[in-house]
PDB file of C-alpha atoms in Angstrom:
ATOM      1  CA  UNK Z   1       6.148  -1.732  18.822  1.00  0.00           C
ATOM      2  CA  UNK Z   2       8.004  -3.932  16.196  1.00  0.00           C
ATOM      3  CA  UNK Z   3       5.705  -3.137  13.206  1.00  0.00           C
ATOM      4  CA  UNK Z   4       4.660  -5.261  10.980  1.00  0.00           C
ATOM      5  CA  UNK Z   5       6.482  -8.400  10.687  1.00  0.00           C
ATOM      6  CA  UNK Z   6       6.769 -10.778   7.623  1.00  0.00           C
ATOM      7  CA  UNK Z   7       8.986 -13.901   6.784  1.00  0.00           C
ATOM      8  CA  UNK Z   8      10.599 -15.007   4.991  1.00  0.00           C
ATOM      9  CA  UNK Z   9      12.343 -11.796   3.627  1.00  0.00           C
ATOM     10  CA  UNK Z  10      13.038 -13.330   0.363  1.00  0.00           C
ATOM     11  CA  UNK Z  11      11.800 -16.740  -0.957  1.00  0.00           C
ATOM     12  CA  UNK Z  12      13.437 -18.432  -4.053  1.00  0.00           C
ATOM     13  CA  UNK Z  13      11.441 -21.990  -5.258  1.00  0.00           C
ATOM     14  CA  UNK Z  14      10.902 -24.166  -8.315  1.00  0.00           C
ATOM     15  CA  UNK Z  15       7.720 -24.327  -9.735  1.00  0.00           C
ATOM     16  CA  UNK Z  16       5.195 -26.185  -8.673  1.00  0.00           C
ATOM     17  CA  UNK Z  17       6.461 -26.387  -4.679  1.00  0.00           C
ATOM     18  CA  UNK Z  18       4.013 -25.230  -2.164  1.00  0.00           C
ATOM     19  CA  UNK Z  19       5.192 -21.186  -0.542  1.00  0.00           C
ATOM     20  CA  UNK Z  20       3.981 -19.944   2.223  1.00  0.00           C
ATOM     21  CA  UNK Z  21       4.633 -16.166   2.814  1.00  0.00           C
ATOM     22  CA  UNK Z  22       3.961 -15.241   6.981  1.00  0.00           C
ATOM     23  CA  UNK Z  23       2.597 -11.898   8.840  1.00  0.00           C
ATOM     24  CA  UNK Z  24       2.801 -11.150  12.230  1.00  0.00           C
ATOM     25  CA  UNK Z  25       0.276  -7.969  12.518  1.00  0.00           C
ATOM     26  CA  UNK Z  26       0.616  -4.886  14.723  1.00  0.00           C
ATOM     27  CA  UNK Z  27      -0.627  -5.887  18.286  1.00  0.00           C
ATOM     28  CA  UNK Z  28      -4.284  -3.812  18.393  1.00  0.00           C
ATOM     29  CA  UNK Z  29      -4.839  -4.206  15.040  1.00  0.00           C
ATOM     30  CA  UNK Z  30      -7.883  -5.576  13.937  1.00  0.00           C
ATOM     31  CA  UNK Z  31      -7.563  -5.393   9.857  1.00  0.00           C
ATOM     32  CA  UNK Z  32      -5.295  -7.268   8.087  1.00  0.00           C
ATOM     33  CA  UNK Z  33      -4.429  -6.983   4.180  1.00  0.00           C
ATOM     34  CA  UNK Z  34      -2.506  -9.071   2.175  1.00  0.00           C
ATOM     35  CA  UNK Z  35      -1.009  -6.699  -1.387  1.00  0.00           C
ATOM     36  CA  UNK Z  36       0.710  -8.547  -3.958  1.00  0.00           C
ATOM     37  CA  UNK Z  37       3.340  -5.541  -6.152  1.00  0.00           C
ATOM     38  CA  UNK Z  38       4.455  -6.355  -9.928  1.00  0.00           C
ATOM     39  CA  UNK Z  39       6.253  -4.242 -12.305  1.00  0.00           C
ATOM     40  CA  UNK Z  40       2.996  -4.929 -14.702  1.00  0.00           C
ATOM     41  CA  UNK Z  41       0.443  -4.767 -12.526  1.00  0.00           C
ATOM     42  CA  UNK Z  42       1.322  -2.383  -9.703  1.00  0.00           C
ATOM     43  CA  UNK Z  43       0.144  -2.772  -6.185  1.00  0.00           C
ATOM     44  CA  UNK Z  44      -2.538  -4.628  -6.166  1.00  0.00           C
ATOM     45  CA  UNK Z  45      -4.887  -6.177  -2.995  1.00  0.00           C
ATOM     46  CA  UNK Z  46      -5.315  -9.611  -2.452  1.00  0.00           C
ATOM     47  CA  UNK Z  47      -7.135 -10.120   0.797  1.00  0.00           C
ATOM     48  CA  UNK Z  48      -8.311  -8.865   3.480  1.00  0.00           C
ATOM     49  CA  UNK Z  49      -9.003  -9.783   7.230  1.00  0.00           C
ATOM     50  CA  UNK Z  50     -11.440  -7.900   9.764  1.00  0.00           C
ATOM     51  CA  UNK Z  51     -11.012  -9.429  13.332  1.00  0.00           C
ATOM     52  CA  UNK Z  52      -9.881 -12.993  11.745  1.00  0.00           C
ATOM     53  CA  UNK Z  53     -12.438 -13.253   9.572  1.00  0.00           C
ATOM     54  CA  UNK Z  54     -11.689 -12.952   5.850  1.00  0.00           C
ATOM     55  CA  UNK Z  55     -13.821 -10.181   4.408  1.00  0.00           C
ATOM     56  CA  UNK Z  56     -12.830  -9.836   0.599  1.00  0.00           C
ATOM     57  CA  UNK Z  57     -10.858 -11.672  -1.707  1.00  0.00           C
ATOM     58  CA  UNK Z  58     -11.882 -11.258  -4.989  1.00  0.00           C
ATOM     59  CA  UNK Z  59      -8.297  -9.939  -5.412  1.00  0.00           C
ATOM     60  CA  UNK Z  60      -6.802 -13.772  -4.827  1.00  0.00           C
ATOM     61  CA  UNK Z  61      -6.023 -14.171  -8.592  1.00  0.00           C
ATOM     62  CA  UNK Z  62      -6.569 -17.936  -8.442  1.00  0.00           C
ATOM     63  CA  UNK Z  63      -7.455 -21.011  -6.206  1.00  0.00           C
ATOM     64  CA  UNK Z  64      -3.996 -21.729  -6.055  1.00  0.00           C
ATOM     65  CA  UNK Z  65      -3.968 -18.890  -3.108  1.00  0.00           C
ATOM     66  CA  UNK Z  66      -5.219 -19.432  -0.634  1.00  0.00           C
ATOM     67  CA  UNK Z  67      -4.932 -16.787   2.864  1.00  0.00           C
ATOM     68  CA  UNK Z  68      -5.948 -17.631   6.434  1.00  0.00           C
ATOM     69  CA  UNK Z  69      -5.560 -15.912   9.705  1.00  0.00           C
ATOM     70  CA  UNK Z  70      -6.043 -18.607  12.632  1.00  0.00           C
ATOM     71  CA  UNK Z  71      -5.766 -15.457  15.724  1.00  0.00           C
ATOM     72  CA  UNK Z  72      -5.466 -11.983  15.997  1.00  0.00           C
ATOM     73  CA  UNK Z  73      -1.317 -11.914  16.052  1.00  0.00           C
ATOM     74  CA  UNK Z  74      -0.441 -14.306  12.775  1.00  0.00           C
ATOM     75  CA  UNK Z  75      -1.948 -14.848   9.082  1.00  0.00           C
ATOM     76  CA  UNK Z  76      -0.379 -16.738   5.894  1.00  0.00           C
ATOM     77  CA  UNK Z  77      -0.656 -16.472   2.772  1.00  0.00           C
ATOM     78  CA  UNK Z  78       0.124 -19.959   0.481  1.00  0.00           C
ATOM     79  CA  UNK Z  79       0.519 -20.714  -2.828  1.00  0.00           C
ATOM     80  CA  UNK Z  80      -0.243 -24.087  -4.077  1.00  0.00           C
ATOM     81  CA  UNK Z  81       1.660 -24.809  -6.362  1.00  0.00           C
ATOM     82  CA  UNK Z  82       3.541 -22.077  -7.557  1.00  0.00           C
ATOM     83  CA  UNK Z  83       4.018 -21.222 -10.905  1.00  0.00           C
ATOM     84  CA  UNK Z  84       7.028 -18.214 -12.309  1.00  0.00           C
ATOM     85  CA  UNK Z  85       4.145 -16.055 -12.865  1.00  0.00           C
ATOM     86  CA  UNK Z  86       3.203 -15.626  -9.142  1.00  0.00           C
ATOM     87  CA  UNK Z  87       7.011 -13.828  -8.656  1.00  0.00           C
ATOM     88  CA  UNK Z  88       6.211 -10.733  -6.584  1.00  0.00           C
ATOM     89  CA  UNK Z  89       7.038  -8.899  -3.599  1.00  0.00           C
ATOM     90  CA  UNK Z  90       4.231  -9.742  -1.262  1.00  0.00           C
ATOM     91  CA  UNK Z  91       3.425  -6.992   1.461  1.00  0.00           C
ATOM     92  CA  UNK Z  92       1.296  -8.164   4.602  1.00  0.00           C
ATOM     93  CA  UNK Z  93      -0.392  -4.276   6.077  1.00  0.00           C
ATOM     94  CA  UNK Z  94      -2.157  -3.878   9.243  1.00  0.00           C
ATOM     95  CA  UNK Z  95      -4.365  -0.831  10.637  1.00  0.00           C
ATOM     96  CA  UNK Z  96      -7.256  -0.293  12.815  1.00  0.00           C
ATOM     97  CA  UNK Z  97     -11.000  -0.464  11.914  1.00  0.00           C
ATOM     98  CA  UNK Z  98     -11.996   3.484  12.089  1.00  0.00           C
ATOM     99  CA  UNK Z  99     -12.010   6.350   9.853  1.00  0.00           C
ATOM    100  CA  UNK Z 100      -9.050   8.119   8.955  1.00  0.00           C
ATOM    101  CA  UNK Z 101      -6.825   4.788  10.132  1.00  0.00           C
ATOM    102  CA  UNK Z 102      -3.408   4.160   8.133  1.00  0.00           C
ATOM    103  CA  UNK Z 103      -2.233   0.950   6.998  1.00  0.00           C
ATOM    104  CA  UNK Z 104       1.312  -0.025   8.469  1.00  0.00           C
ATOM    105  CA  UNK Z 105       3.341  -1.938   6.092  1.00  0.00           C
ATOM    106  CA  UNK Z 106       5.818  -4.442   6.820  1.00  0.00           C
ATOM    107  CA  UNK Z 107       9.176  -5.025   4.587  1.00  0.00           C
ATOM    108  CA  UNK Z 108       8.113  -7.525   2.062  1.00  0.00           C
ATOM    109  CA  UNK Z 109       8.475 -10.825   0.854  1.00  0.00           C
ATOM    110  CA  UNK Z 110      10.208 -11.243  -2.479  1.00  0.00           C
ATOM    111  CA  UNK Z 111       9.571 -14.280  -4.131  1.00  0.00           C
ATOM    112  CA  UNK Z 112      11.297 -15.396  -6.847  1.00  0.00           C
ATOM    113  CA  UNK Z 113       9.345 -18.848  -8.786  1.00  0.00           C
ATOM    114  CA  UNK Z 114      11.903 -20.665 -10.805  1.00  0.00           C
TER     115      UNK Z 114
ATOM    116  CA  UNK H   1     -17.646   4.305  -5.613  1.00  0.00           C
ATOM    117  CA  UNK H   2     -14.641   5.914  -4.426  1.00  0.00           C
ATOM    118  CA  UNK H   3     -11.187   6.224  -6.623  1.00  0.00           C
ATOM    119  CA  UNK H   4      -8.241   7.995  -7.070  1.00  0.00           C
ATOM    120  CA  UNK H   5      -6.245   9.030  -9.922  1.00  0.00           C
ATOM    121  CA  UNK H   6      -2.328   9.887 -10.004  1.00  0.00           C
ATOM    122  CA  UNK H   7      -1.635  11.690 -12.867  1.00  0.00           C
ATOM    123  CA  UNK H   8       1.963  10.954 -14.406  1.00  0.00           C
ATOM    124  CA  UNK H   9       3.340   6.654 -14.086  1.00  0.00           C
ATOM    125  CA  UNK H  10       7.123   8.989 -13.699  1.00  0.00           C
ATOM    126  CA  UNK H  11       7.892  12.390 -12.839  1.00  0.00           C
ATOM    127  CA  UNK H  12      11.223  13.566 -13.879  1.00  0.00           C
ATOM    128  CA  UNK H  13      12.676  16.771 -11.844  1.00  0.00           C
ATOM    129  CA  UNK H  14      16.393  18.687 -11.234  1.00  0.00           C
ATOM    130  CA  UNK H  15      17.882  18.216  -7.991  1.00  0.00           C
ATOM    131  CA  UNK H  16      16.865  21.729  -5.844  1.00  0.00           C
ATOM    132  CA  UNK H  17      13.450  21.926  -7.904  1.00  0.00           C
ATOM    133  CA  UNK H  18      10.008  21.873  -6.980  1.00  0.00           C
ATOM    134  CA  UNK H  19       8.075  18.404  -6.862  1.00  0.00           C
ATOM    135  CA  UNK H  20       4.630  18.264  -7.557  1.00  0.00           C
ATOM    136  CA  UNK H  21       2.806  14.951  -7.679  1.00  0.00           C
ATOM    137  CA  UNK H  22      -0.774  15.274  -8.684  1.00  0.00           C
ATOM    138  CA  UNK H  23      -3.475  13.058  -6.875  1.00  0.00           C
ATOM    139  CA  UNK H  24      -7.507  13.773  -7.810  1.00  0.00           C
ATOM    140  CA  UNK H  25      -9.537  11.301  -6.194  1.00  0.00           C
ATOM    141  CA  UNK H  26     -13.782  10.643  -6.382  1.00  0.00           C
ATOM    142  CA  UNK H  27     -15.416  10.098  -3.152  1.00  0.00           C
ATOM    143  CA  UNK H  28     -19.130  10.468  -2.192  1.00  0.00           C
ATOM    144  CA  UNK H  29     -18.764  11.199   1.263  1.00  0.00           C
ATOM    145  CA  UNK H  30     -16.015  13.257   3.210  1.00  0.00           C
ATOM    146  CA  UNK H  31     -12.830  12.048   2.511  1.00  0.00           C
ATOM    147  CA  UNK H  32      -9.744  10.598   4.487  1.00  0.00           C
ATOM    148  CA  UNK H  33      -6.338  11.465   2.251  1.00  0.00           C
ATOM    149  CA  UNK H  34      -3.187   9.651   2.219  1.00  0.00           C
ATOM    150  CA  UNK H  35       0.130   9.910   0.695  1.00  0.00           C
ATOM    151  CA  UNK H  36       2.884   7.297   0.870  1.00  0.00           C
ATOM    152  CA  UNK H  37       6.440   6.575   0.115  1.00  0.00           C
ATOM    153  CA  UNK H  38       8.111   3.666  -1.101  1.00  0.00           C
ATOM    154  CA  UNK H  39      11.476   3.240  -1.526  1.00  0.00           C
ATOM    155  CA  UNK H  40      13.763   1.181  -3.386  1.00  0.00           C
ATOM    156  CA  UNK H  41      13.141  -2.496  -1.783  1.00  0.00           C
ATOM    157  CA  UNK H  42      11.495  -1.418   1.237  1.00  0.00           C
ATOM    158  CA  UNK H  43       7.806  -1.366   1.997  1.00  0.00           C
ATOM    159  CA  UNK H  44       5.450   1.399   2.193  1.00  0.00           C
ATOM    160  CA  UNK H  45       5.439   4.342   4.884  1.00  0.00           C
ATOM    161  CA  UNK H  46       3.036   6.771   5.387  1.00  0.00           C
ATOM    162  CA  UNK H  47       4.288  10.366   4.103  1.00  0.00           C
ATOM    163  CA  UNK H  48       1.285  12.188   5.640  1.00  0.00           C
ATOM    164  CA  UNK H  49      -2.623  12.110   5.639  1.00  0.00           C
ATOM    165  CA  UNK H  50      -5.254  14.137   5.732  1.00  0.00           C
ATOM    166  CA  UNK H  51      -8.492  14.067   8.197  1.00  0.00           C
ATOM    167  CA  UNK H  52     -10.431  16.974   8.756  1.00  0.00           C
ATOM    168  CA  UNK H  53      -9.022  20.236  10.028  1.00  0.00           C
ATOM    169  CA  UNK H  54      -6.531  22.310   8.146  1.00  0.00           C
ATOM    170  CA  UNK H  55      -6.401  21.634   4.342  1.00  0.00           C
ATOM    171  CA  UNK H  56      -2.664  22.483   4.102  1.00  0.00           C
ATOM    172  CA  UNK H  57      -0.931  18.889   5.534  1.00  0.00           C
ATOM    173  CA  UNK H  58       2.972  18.475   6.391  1.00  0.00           C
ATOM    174  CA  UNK H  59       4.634  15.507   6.193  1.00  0.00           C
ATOM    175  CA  UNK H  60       8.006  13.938   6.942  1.00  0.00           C
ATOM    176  CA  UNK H  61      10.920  14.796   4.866  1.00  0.00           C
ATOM    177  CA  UNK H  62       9.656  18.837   3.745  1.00  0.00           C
ATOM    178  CA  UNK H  63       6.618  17.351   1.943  1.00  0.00           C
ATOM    179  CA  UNK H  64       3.305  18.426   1.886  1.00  0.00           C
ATOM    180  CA  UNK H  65      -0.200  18.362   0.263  1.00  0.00           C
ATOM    181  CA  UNK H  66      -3.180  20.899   0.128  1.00  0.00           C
ATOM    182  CA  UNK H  67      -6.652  19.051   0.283  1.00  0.00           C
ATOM    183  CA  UNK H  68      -8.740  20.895  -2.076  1.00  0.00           C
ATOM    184  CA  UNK H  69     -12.479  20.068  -2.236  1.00  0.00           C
ATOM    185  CA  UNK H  70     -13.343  21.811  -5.210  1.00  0.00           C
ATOM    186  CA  UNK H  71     -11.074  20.679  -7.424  1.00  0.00           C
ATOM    187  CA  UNK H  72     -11.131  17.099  -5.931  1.00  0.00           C
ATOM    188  CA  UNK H  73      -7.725  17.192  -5.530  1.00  0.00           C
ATOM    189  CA  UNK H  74      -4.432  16.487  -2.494  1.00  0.00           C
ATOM    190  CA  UNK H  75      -1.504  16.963  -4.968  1.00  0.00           C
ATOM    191  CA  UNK H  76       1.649  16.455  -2.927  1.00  0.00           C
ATOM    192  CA  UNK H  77       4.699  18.886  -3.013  1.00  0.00           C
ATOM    193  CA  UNK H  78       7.902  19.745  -2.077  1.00  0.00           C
ATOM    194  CA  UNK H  79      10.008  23.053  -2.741  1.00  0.00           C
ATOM    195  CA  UNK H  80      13.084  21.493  -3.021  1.00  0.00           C
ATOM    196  CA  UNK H  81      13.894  17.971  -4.490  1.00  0.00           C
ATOM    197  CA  UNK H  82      16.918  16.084  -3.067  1.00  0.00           C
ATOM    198  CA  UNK H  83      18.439  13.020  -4.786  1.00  0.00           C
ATOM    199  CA  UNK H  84      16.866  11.232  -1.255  1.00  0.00           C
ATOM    200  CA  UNK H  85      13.445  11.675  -2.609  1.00  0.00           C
ATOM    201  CA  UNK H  86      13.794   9.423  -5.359  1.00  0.00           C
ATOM    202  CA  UNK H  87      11.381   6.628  -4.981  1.00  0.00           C
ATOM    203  CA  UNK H  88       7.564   5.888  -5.783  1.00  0.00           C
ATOM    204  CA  UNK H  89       5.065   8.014  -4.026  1.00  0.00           C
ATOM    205  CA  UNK H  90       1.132   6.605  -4.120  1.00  0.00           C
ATOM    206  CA  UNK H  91      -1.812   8.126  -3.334  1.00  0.00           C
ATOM    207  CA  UNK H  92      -5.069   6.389  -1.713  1.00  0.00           C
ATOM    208  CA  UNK H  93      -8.490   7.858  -0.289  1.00  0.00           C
ATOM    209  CA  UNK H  94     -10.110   5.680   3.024  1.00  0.00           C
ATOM    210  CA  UNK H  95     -13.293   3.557   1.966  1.00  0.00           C
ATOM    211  CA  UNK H  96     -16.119   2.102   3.712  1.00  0.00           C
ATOM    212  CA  UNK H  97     -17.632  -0.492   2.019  1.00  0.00           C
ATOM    213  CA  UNK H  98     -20.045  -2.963   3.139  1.00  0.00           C
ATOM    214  CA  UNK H  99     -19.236  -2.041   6.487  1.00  0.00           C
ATOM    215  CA  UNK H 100     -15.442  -2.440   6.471  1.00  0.00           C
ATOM    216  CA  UNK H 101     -12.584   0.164   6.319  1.00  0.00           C
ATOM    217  CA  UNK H 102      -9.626  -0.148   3.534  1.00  0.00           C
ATOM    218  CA  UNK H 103      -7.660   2.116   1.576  1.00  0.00           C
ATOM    219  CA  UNK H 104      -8.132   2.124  -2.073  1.00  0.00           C
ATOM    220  CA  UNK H 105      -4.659   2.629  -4.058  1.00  0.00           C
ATOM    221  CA  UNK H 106      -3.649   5.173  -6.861  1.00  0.00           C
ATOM    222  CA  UNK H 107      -1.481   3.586  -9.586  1.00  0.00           C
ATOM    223  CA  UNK H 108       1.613   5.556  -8.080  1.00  0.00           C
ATOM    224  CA  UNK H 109       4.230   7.842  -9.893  1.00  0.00           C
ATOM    225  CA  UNK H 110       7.842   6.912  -9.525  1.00  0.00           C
ATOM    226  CA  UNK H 111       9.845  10.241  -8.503  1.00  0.00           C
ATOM    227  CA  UNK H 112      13.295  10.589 -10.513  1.00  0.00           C
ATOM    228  CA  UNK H 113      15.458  13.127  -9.635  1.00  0.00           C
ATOM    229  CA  UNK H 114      18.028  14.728 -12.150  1.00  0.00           C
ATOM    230  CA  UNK H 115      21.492  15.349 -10.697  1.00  0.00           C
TER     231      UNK H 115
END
């Protein structure tokens, strides 16, 4: 298996243009979670997905997020519009729904808001 | 409400020297342990978990991590710290809440390592 797959690796925009970050889970997978690591704030959870269907995201830190996952193989994650303080490196994780289950990580997105 | 604690943002140790990373965590039921690496500009990898069995867990890399009940505690160590090891190490206990499974995180502890 390929792991967890996200693209762009690395994102550079100007503020105020639309991003969107994509995930490609681990086939058999049905939970999906969407981490946003800072410096200031750590690793902290966004979203997250339970067979497609978004379950919590209190974590989304404003409307201008916004996280859907249209089948069991692909989710985004977009940011509308961006602003300098949403530079992160985004991490998309996947695992399965029982006890015990790790997440898998993928490599990262590291965007950089101008 | 389950949550875990990592005591120590940076832990500072001499290359060849022991590495302990403390990890207490509060969980009402049974719990599921994990510790994982990151390292510099890569994403997160599972170091080693524990289920239910054996209390003493081995990981990759000569690490390990004793699941103690009592104490509440799955501090991770290894006997002998190479200048590989540097990198941020987190700790995070399995939840079940309202009927969905996710990890929640400790606030990690980046791992130097003294030449």
């Amino acid at each position: 298996d390929a792991g967890v797959i996200q693209s762009p690796r690395h994102e550079v925009t100007e503020m105020g243009q639309e991003v969107t970050l994509r995930c490609k889970p681990i086939s058999g997978h049905d939970y999906l979670f969407w981490y946003r690591q800072t410096m200031m704030r750590g690793l902290e959870l966004l979203i997250y997905f339970n067979n497609n269907v978004p379950i919590d995201d209190s974590g989304m830190p404003e409307d201008r997020f916004s996280a859907k996952m249209p089948n069991a193989s692909f989710s985004t994650l977009k940011i509308q519009p961006s602003e300098p303080r949403d530079s992160a490196v985004y991490f998309c994780a996947s695992s399965r729904g029982r006890p015990g289950a790790e997440q898998f990580f993928g490599p990262g997105t590291r965007l950089t808001v101008l | 409400a389950q949550s875990v604690t990592q005591l120590g943002s940076h832990v500072s140790v001499s290359e060849g020297a022991l590495v302990l990373l403390r990890c207490n965590y509060s969980s009402s039921v049974p719990p599921y342990l994990f510790w994982y690496v990151q390292y510099p500009n890569q994403g997160l990898q599972l170091l080693l978990k524990y289920t239910t069995g054996a209390t003493l867990v081995k990981g990759i890399n000569g690490f390990e991590a004793e699941f103690k009940k009592s104490e509440t505690s799955f501090h991770l160590t290894k006997p002998s710290a190479h200048m590989s090891d540097a990198a941020e190490y987190f700790c995070a206990v399995s939840g079940f809440m309202d009927s969905n499974y996710q990890l929640i995180w400790g606030a990690g502890t980046k791992l130097i390592i003294k030449p």
